[in-house]
Short mmCIF file of N, CA and C in Angstrom, two decimals:
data_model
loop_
_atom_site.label_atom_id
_atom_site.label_comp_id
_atom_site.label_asym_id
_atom_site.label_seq_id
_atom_site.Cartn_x
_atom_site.Cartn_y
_atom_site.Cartn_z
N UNK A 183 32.21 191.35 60.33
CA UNK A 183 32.65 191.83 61.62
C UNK A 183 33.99 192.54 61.46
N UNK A 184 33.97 193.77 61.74
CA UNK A 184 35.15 194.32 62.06
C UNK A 184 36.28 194.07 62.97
N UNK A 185 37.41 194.07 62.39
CA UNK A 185 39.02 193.42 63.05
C UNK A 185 39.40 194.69 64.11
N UNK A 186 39.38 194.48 65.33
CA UNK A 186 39.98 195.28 66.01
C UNK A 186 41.05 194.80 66.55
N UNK A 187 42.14 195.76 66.46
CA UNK A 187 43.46 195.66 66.83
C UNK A 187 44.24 196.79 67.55
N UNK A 188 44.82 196.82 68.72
CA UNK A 188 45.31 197.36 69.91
C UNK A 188 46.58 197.11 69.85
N UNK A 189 47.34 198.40 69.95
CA UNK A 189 49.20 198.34 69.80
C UNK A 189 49.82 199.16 71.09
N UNK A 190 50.08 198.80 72.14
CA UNK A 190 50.42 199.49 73.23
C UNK A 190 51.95 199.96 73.14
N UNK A 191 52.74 201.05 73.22
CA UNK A 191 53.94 201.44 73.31
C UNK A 191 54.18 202.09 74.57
N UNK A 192 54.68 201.66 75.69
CA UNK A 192 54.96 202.11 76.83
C UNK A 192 56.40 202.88 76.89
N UNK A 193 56.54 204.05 76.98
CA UNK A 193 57.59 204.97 77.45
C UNK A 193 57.92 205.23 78.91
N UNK A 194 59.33 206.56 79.10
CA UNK A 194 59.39 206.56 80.17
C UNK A 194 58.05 207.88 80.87
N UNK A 195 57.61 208.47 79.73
CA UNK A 195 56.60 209.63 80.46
C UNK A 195 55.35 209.06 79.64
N UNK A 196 54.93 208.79 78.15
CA UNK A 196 53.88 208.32 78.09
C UNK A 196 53.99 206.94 77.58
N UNK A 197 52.36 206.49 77.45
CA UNK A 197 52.11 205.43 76.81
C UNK A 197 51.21 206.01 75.55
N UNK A 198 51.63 204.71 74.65
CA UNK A 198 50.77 205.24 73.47
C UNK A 198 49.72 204.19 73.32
N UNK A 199 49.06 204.40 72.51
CA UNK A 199 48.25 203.34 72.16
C UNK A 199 47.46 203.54 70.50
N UNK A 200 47.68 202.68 69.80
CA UNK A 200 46.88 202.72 68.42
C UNK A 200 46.14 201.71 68.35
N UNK A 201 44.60 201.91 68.55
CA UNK A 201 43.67 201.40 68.21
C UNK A 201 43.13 201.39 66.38
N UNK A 202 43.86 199.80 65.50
CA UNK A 202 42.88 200.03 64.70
C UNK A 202 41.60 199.07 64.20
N UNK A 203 40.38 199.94 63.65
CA UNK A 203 39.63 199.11 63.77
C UNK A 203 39.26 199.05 61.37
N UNK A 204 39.50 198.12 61.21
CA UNK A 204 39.37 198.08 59.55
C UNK A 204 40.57 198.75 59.19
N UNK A 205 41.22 199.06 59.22
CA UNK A 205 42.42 200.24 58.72
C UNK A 205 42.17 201.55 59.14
N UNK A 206 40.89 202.01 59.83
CA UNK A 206 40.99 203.28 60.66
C UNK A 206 41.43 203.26 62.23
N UNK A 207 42.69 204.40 62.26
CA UNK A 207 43.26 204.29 63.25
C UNK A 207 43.07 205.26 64.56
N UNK A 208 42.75 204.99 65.43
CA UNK A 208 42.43 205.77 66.90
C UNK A 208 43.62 205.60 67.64
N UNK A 209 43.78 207.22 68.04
CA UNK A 209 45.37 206.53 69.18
C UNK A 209 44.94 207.47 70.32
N UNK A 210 45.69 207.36 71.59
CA UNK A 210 45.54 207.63 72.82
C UNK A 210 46.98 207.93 73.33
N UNK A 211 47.15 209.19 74.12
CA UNK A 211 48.53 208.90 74.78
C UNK A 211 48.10 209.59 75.85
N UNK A 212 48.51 208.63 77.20
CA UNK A 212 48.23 208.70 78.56
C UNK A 212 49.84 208.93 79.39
N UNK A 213 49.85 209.23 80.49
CA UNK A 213 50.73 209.45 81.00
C UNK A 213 51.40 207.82 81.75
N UNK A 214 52.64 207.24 81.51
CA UNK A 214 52.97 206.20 82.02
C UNK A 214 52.51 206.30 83.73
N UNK A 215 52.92 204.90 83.94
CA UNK A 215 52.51 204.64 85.63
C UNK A 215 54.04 204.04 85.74
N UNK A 216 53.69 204.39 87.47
CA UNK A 216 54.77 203.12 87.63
C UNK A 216 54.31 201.72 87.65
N UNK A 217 53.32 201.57 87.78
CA UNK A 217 52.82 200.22 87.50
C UNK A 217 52.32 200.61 86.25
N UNK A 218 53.21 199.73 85.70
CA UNK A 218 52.97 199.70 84.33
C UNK A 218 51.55 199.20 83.35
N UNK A 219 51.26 198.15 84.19
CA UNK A 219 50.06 198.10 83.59
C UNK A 219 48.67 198.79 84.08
N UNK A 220 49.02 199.35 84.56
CA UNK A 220 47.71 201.11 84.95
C UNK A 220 47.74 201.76 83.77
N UNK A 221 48.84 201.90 83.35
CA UNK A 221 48.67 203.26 82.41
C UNK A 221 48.28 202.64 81.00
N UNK A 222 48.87 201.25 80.67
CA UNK A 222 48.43 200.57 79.56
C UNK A 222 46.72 200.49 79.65
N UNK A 223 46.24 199.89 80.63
CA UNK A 223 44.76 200.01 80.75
C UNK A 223 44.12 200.78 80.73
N UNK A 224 44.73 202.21 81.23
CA UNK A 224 43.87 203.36 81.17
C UNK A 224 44.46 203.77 79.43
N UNK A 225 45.48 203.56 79.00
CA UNK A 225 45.18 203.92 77.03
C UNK A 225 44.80 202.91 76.67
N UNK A 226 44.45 201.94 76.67
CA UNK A 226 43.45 200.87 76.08
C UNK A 226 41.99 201.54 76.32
N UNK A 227 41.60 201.75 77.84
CA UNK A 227 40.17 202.18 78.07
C UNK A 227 40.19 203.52 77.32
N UNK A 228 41.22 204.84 77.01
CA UNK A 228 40.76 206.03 76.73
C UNK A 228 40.16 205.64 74.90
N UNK A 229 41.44 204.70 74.14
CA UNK A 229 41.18 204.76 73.44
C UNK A 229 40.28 203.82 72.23
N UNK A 230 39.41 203.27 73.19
CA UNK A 230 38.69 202.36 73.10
C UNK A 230 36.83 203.53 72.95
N UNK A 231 37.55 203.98 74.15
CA UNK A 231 35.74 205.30 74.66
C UNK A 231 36.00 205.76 73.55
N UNK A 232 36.90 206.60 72.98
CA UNK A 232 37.41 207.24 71.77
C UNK A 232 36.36 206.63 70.00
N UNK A 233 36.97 205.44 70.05
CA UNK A 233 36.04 204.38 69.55
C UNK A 233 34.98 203.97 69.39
N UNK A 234 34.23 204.26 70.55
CA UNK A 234 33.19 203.27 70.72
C UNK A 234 33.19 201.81 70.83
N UNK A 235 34.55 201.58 71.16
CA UNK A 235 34.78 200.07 71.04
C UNK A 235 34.95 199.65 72.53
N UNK A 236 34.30 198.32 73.11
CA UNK A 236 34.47 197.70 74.15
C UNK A 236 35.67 196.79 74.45
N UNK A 237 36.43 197.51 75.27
CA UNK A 237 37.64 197.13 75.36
C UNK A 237 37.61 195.21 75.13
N UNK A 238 37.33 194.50 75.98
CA UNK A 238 36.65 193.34 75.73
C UNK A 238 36.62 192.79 74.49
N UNK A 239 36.19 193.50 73.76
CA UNK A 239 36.12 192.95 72.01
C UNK A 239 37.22 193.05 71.27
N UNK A 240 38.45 193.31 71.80
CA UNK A 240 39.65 193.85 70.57
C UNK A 240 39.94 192.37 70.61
N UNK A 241 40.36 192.10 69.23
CA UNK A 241 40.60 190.87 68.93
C UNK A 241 42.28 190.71 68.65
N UNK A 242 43.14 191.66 68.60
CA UNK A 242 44.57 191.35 68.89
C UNK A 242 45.32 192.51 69.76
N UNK A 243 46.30 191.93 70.35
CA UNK A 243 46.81 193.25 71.12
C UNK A 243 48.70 193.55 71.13
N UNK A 244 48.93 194.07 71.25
CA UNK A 244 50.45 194.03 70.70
C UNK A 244 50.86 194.95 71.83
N UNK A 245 52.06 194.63 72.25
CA UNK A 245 52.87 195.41 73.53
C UNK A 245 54.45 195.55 72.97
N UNK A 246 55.29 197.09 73.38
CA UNK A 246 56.20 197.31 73.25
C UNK A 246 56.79 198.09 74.36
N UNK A 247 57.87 197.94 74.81
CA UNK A 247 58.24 198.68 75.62
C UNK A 247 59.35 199.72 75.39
N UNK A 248 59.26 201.04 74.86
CA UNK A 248 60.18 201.66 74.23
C UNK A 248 61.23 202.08 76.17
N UNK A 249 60.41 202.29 77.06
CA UNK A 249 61.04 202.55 78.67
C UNK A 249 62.53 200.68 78.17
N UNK A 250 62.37 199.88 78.24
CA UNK A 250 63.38 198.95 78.00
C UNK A 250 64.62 199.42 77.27
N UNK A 251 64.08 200.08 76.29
CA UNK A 251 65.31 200.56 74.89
C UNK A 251 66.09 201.72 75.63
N UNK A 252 65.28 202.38 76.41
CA UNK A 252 65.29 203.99 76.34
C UNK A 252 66.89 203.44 78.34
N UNK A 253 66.26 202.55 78.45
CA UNK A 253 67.08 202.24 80.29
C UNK A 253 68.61 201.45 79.29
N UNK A 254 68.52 200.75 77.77
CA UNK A 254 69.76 200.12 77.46
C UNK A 254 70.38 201.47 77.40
N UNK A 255 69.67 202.03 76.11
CA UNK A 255 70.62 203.61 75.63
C UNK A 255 71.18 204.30 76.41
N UNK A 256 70.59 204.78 77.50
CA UNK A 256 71.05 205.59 78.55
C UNK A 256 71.91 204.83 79.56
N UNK A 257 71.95 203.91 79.92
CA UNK A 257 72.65 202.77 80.42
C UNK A 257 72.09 203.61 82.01
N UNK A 258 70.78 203.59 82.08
CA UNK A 258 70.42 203.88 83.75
C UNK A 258 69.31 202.57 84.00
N UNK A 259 69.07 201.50 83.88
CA UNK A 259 68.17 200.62 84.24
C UNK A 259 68.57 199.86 85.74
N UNK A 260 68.03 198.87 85.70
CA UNK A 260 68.13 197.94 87.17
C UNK A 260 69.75 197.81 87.46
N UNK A 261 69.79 197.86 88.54
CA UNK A 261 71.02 197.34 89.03
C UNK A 261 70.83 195.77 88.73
N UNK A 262 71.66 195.19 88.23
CA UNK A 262 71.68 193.62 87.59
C UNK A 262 73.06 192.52 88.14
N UNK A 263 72.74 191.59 88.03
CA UNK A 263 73.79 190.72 88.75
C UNK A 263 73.43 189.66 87.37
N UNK A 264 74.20 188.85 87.60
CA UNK A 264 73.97 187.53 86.43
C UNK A 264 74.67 186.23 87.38
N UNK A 265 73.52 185.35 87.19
CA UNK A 265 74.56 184.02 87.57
C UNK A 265 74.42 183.45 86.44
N UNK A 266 75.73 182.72 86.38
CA UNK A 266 75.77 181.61 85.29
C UNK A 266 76.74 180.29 85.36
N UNK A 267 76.62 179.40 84.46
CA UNK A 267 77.10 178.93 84.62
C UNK A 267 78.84 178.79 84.79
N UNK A 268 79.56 178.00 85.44
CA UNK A 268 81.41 178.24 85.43
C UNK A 268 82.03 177.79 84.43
N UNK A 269 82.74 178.94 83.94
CA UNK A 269 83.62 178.86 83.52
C UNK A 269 82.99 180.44 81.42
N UNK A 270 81.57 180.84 82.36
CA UNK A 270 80.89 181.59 81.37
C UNK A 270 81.22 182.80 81.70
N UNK A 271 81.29 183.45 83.00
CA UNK A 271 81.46 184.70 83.65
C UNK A 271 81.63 185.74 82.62
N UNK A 272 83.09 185.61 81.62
CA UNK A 272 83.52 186.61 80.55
C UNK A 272 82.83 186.94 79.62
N UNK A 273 81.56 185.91 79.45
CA UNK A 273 81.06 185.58 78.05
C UNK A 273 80.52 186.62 77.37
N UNK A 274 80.29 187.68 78.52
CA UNK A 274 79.66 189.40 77.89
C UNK A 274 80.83 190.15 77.00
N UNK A 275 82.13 190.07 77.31
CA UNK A 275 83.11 190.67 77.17
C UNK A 275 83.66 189.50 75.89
N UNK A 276 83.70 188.46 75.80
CA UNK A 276 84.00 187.81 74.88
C UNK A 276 83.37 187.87 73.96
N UNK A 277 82.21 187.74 73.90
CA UNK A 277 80.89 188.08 72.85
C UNK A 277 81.19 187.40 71.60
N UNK A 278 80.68 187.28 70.39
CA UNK A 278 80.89 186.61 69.25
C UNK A 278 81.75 187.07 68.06
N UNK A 279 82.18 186.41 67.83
CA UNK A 279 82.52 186.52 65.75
C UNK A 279 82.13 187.46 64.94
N UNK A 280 80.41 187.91 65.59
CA UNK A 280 79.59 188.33 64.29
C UNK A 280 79.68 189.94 64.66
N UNK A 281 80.51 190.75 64.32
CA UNK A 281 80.52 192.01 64.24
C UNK A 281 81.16 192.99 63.21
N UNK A 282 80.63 194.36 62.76
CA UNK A 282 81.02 194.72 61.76
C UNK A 282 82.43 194.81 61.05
N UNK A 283 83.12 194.86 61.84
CA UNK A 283 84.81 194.95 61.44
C UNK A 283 85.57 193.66 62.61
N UNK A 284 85.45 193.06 61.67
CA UNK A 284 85.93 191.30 61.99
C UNK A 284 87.00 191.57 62.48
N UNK A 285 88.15 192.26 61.45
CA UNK A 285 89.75 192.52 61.45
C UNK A 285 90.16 193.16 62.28
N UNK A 286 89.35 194.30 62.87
CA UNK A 286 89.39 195.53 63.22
C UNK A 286 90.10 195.51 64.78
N UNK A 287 91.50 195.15 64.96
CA UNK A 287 91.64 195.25 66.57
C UNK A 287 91.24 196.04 67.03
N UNK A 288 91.13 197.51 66.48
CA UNK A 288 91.04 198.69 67.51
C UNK A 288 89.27 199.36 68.01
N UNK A 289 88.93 197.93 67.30
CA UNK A 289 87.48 198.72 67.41
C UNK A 289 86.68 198.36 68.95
N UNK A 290 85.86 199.34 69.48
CA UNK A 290 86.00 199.42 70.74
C UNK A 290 84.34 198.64 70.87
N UNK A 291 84.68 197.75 72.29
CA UNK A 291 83.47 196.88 72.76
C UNK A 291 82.38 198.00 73.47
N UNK A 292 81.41 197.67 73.50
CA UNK A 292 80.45 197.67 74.21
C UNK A 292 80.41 197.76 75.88
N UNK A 293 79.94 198.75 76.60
CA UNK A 293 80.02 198.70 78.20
C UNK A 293 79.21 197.00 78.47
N UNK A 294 79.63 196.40 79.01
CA UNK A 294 78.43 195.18 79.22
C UNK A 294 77.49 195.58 79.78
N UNK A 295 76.19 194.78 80.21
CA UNK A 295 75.40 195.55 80.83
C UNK A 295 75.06 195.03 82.30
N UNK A 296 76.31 194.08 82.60
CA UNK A 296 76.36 193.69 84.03
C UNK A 296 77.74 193.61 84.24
N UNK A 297 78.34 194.57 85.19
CA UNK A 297 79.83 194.62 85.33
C UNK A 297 80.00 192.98 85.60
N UNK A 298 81.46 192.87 85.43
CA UNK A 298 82.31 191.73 86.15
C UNK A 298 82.02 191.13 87.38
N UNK A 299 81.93 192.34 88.53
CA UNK A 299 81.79 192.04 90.29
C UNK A 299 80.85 191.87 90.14
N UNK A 300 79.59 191.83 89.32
CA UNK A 300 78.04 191.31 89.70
C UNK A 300 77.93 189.90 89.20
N UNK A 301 79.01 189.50 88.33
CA UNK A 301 78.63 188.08 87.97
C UNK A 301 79.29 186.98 88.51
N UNK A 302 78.40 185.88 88.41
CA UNK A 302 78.42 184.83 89.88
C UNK A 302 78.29 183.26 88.77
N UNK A 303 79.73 182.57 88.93
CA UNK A 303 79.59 181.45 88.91
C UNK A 303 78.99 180.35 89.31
N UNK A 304 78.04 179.50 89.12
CA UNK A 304 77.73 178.33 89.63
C UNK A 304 77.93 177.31 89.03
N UNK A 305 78.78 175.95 90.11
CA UNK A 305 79.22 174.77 89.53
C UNK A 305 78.12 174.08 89.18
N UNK A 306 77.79 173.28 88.00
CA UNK A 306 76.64 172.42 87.20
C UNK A 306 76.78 171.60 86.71
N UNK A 307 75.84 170.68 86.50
CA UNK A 307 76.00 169.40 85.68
C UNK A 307 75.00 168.97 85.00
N UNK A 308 74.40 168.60 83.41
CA UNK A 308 73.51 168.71 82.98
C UNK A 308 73.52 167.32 82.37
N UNK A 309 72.19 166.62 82.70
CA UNK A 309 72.01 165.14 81.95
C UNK A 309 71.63 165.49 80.33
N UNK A 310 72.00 164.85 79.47
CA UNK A 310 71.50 164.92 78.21
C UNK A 310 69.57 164.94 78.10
N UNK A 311 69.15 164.64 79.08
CA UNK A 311 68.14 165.04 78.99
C UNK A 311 67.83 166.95 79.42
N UNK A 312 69.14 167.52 79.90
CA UNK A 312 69.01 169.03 80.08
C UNK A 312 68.37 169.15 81.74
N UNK A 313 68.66 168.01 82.66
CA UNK A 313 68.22 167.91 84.35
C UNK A 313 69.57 167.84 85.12
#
């Protein structure tokens, strides 16, 4: 029995799709939706007919969302708020240890990706069981 395998890459204008079936590869690129999973279904179904393969039968399926990468890079995605816990608020701006030039005072941070005024303290208390 032949291994069929389905790789969906969703963009901001298309979707892709690589259908392979044994190591031969079928691909499809459909125009994104805003409902996102329209346009994934319709390149699963194009490139399935493509195939001869019944959508139904693919035995693995893999999803990526390059539209996610493409809203960090450009820094145009959701308007975002964060709650967290008090006394965390900074924790975007504080960020860790682990960066390329340890020493480096002058090296410049990162825009966060939720200003300051969107983030929201809440007072908490957590049992060692994590309730």
């Amino acid at each position: 029995m032949e291994a069929r395998r389905i790789g969906v890459d969703v963009g901001g204008t298309f979707t892709d799709v690589a259908l392979s079936l044994d190591g031969e590869i079928v691909t499809a690129k459909v125009p994104s939706t805003a409902d996102q999973s329209e346009g994934v279904i319709a390149g699963i179904e194009t490139a399935c007919a493509e195939a001869g393969v019944d959508p139904e039968r693919v035995d693995e399926f893999s999803h990526a969302m390059t539209v996610s990468v493409n809203a960090l890079l450009e820094e145009n995605g959701a308007r975002t708020a964060l709650v967290t816990t008090e006394g965390f608020r900074d924790v975007l701006e504080i960020g860790r240890q682990e960066r390329p030039s340890l020493y480096d005072l002058d090296a410049e941070k990162p825009t966060p990706l939720v200003p300051r005024r969107r983030r929201f303290e809440v007072s908490e208390r957590a049992t060692t069981e994590g309730v």
